[in-house]
mmCIF file with all atom_site columns, C-alpha atoms in Angstrom:
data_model
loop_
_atom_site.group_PDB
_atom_site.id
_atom_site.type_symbol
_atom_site.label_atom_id
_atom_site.label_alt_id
_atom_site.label_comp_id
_atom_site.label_asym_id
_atom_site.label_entity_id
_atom_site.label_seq_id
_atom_site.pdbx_PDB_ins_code
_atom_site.Cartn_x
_atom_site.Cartn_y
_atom_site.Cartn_z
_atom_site.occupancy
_atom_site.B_iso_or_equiv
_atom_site.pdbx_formal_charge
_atom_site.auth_seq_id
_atom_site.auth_comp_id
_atom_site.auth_asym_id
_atom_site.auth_atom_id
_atom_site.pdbx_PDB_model_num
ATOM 1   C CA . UNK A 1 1   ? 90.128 53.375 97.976  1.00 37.00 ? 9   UNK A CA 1
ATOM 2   C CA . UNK A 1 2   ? 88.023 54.846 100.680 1.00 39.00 ? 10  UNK A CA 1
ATOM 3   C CA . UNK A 1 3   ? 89.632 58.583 102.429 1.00 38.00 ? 11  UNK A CA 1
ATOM 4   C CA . UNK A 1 4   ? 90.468 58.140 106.205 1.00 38.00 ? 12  UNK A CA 1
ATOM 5   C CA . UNK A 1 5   ? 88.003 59.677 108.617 1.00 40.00 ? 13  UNK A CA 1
ATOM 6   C CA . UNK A 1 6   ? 91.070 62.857 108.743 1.00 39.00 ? 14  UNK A CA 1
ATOM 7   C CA . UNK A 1 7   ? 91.012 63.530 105.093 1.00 38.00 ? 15  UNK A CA 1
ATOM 8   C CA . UNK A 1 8   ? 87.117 63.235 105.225 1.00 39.00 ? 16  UNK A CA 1
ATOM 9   C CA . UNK A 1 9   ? 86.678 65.698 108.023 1.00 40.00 ? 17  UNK A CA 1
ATOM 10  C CA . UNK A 1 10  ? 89.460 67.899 106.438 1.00 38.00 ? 18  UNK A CA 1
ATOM 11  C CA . UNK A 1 11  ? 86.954 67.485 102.870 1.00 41.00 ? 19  UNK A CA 1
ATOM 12  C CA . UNK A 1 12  ? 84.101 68.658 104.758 1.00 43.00 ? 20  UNK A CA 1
ATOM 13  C CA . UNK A 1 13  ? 85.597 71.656 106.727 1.00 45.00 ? 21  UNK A CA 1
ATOM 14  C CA . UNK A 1 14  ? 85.805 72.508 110.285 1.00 45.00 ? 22  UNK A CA 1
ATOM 15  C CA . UNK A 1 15  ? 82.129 72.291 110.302 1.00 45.00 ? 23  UNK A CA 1
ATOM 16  C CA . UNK A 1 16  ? 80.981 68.927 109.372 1.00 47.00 ? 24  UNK A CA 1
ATOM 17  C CA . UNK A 1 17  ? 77.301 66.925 109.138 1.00 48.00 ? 25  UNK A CA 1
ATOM 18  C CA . UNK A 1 18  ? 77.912 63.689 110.575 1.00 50.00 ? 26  UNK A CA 1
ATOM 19  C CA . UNK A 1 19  ? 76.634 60.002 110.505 1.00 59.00 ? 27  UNK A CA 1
ATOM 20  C CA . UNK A 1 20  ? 77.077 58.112 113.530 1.00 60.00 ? 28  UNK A CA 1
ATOM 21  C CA . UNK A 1 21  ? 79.677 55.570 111.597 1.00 66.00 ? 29  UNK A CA 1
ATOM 22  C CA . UNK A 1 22  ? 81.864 58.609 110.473 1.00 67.00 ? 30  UNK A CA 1
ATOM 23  C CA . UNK A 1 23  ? 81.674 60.226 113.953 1.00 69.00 ? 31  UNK A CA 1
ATOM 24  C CA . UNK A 1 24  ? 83.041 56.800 115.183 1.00 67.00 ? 32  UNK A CA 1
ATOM 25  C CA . UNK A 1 25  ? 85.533 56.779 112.157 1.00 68.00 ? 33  UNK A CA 1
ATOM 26  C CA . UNK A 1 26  ? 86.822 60.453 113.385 1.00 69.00 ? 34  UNK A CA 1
ATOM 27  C CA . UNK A 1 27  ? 87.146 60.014 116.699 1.00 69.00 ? 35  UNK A CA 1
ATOM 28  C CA . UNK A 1 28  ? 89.308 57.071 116.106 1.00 66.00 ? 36  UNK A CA 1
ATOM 29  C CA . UNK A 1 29  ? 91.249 58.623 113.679 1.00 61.00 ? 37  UNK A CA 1
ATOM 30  C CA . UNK A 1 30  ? 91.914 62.098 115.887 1.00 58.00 ? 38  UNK A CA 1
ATOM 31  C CA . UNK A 1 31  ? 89.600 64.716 114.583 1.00 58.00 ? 39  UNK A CA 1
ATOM 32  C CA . UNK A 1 32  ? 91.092 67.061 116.741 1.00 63.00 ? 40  UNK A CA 1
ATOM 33  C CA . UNK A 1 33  ? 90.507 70.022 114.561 1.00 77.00 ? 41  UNK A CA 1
ATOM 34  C CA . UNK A 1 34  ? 86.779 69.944 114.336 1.00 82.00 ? 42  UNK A CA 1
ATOM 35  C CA . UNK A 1 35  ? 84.907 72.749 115.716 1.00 87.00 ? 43  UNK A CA 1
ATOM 36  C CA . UNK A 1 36  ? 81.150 71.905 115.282 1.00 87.00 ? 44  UNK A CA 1
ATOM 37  C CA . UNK A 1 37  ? 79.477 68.730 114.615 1.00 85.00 ? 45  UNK A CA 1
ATOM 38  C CA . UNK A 1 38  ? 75.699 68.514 113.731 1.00 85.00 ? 46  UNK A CA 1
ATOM 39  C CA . UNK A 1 39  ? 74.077 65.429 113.989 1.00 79.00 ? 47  UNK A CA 1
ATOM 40  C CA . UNK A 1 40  ? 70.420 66.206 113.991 1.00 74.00 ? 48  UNK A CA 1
ATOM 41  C CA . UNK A 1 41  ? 67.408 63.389 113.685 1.00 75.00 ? 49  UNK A CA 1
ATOM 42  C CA . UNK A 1 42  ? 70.872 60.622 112.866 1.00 70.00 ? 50  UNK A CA 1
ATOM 43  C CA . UNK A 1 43  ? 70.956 58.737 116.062 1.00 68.00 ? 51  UNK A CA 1
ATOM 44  C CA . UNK A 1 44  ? 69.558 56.160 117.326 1.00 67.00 ? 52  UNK A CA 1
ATOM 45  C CA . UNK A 1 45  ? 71.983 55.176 119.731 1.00 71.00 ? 53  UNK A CA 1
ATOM 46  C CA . UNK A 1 46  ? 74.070 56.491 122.532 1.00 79.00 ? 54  UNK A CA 1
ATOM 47  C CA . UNK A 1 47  ? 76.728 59.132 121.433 1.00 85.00 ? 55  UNK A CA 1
ATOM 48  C CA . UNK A 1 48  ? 80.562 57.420 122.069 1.00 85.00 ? 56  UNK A CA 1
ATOM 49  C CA . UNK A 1 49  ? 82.694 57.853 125.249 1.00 86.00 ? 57  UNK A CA 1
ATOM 50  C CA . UNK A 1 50  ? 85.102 59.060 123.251 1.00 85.00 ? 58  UNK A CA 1
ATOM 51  C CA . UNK A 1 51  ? 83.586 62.422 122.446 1.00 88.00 ? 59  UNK A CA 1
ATOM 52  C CA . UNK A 1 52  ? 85.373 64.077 124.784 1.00 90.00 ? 60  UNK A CA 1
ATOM 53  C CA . UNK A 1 53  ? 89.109 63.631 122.343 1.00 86.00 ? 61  UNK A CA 1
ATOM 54  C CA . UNK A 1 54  ? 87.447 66.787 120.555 1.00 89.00 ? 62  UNK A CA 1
ATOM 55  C CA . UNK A 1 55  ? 89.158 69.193 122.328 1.00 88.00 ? 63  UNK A CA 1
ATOM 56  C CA . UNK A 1 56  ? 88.529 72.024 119.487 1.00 90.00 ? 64  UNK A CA 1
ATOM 57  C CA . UNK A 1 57  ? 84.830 71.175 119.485 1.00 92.00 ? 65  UNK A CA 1
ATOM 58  C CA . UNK A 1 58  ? 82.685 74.395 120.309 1.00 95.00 ? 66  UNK A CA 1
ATOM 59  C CA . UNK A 1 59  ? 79.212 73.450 118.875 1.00 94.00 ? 67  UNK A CA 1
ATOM 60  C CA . UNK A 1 60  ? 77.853 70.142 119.218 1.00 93.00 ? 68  UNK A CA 1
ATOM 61  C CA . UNK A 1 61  ? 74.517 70.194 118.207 1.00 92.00 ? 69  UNK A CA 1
ATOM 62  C CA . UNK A 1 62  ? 72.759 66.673 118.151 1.00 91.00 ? 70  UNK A CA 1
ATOM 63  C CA . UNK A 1 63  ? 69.341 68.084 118.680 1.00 92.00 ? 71  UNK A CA 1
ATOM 64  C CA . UNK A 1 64  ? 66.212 66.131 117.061 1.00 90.00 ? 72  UNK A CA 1
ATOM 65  C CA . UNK A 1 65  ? 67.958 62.460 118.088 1.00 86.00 ? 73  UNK A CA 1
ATOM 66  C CA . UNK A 1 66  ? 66.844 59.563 119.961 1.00 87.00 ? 74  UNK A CA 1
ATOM 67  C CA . UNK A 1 67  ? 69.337 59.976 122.507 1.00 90.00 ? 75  UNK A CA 1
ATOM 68  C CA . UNK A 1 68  ? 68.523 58.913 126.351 1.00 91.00 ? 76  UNK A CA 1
ATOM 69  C CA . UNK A 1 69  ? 71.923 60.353 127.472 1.00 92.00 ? 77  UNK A CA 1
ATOM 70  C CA . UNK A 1 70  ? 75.024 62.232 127.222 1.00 94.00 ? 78  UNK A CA 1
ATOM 71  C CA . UNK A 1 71  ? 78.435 60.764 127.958 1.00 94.00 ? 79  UNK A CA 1
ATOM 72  C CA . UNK A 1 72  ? 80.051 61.768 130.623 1.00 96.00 ? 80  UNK A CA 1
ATOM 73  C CA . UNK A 1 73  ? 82.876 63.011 128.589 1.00 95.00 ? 81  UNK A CA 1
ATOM 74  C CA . UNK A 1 74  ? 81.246 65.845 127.324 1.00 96.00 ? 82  UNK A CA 1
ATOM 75  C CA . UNK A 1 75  ? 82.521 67.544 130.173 1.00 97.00 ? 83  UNK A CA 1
ATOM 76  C CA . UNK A 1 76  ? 85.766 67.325 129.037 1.00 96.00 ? 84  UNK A CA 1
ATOM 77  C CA . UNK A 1 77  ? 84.923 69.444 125.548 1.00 95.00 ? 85  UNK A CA 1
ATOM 78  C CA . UNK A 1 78  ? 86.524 72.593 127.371 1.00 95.00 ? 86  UNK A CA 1
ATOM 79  C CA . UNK A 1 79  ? 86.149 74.727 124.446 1.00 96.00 ? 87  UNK A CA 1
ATOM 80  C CA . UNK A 1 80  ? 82.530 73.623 123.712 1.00 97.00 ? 88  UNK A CA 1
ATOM 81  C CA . UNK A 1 81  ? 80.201 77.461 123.367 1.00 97.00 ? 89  UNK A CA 1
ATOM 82  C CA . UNK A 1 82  ? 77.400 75.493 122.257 1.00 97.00 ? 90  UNK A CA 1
ATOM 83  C CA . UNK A 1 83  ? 75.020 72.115 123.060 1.00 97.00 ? 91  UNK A CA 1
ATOM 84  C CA . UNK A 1 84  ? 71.988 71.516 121.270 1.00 95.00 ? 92  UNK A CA 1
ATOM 85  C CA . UNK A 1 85  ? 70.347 68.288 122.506 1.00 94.00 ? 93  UNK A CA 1
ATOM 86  C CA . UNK A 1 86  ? 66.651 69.551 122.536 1.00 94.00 ? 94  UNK A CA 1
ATOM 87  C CA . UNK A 1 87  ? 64.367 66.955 121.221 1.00 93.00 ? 95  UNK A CA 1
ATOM 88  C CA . UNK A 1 88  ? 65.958 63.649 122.782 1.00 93.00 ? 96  UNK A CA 1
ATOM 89  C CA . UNK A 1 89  ? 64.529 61.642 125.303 1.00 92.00 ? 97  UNK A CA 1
ATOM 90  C CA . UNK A 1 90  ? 66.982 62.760 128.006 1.00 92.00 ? 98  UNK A CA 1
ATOM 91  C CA . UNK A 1 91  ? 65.513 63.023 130.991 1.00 91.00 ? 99  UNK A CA 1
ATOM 92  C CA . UNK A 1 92  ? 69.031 64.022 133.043 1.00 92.00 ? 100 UNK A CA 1
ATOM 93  C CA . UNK A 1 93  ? 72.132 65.538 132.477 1.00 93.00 ? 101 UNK A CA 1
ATOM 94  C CA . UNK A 1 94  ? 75.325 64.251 133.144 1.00 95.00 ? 102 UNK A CA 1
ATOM 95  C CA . UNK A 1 95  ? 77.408 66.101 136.260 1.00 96.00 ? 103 UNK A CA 1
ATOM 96  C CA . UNK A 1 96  ? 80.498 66.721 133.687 1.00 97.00 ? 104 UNK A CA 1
ATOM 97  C CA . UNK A 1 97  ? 78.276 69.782 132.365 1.00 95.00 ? 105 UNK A CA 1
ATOM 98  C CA . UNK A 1 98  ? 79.280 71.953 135.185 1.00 95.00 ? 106 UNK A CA 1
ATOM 99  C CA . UNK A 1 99  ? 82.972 71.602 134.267 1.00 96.00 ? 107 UNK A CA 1
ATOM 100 C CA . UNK A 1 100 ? 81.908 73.399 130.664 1.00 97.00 ? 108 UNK A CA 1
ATOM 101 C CA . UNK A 1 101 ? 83.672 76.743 131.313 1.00 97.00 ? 109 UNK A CA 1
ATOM 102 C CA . UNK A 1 102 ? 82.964 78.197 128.170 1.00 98.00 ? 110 UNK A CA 1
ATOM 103 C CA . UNK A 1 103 ? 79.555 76.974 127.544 1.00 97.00 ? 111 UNK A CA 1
ATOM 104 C CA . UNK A 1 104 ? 77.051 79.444 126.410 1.00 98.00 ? 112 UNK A CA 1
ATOM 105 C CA . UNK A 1 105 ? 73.958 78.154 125.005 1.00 97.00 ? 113 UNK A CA 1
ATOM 106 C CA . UNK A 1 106 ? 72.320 74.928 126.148 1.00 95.00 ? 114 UNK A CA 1
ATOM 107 C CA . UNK A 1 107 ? 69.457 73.706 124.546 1.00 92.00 ? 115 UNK A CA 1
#
């Protein structure tokens, strides 16, 4: 019997290394107690809408990916310190990022 994406994400601690099917499998499943997701050189497609449930996150680092943008809902990760997106092929930003209060480090 497979875990749920909760029991997985509570297996892995607050900081977990994601695949793109488990990050879809947590956000479905309320990961709300993550605090930093890395998902270096694992995408290869667009990060979900639904990123912004992860109102706990404070480091999302999905640097290394072939990402072309960010969701808009990023902006709504109020508690996010912490974006590494450095080696994507983004070539804007979404608005949302000014609404990142606590943002400290963008990269």
């Amino acid at each position: 019997m497979r875990p749920s994406a909760r029991a997985l994400a509570t297996d892995v601690g607050p900081h977990a290394l994601l695949s793109q099917c488990f990050l879809a499998a947590l956000l479905s499943k309320q990961g709300h107690s993550v605090n930093a997701i890395t998902l270096g050189a694992q995408l290869n497609a667009a990060l979900p809408a639904s990123l912004g449930r992860l109102q706990a996150l404070k480091e999302l680092d999905v640097g290394s990916n072939k990402l072309v943008e960010l969701p808009e809902s990023v902006g709504e990760l109020r508690n996010l310190e912490k974006l590494d997106a450095e080696g994507n092929a983004l070539t804007t930003l979404p608005a949302s990022l000014g609404r990142l209060q606590a943002l400290k480090e963008l990269g």
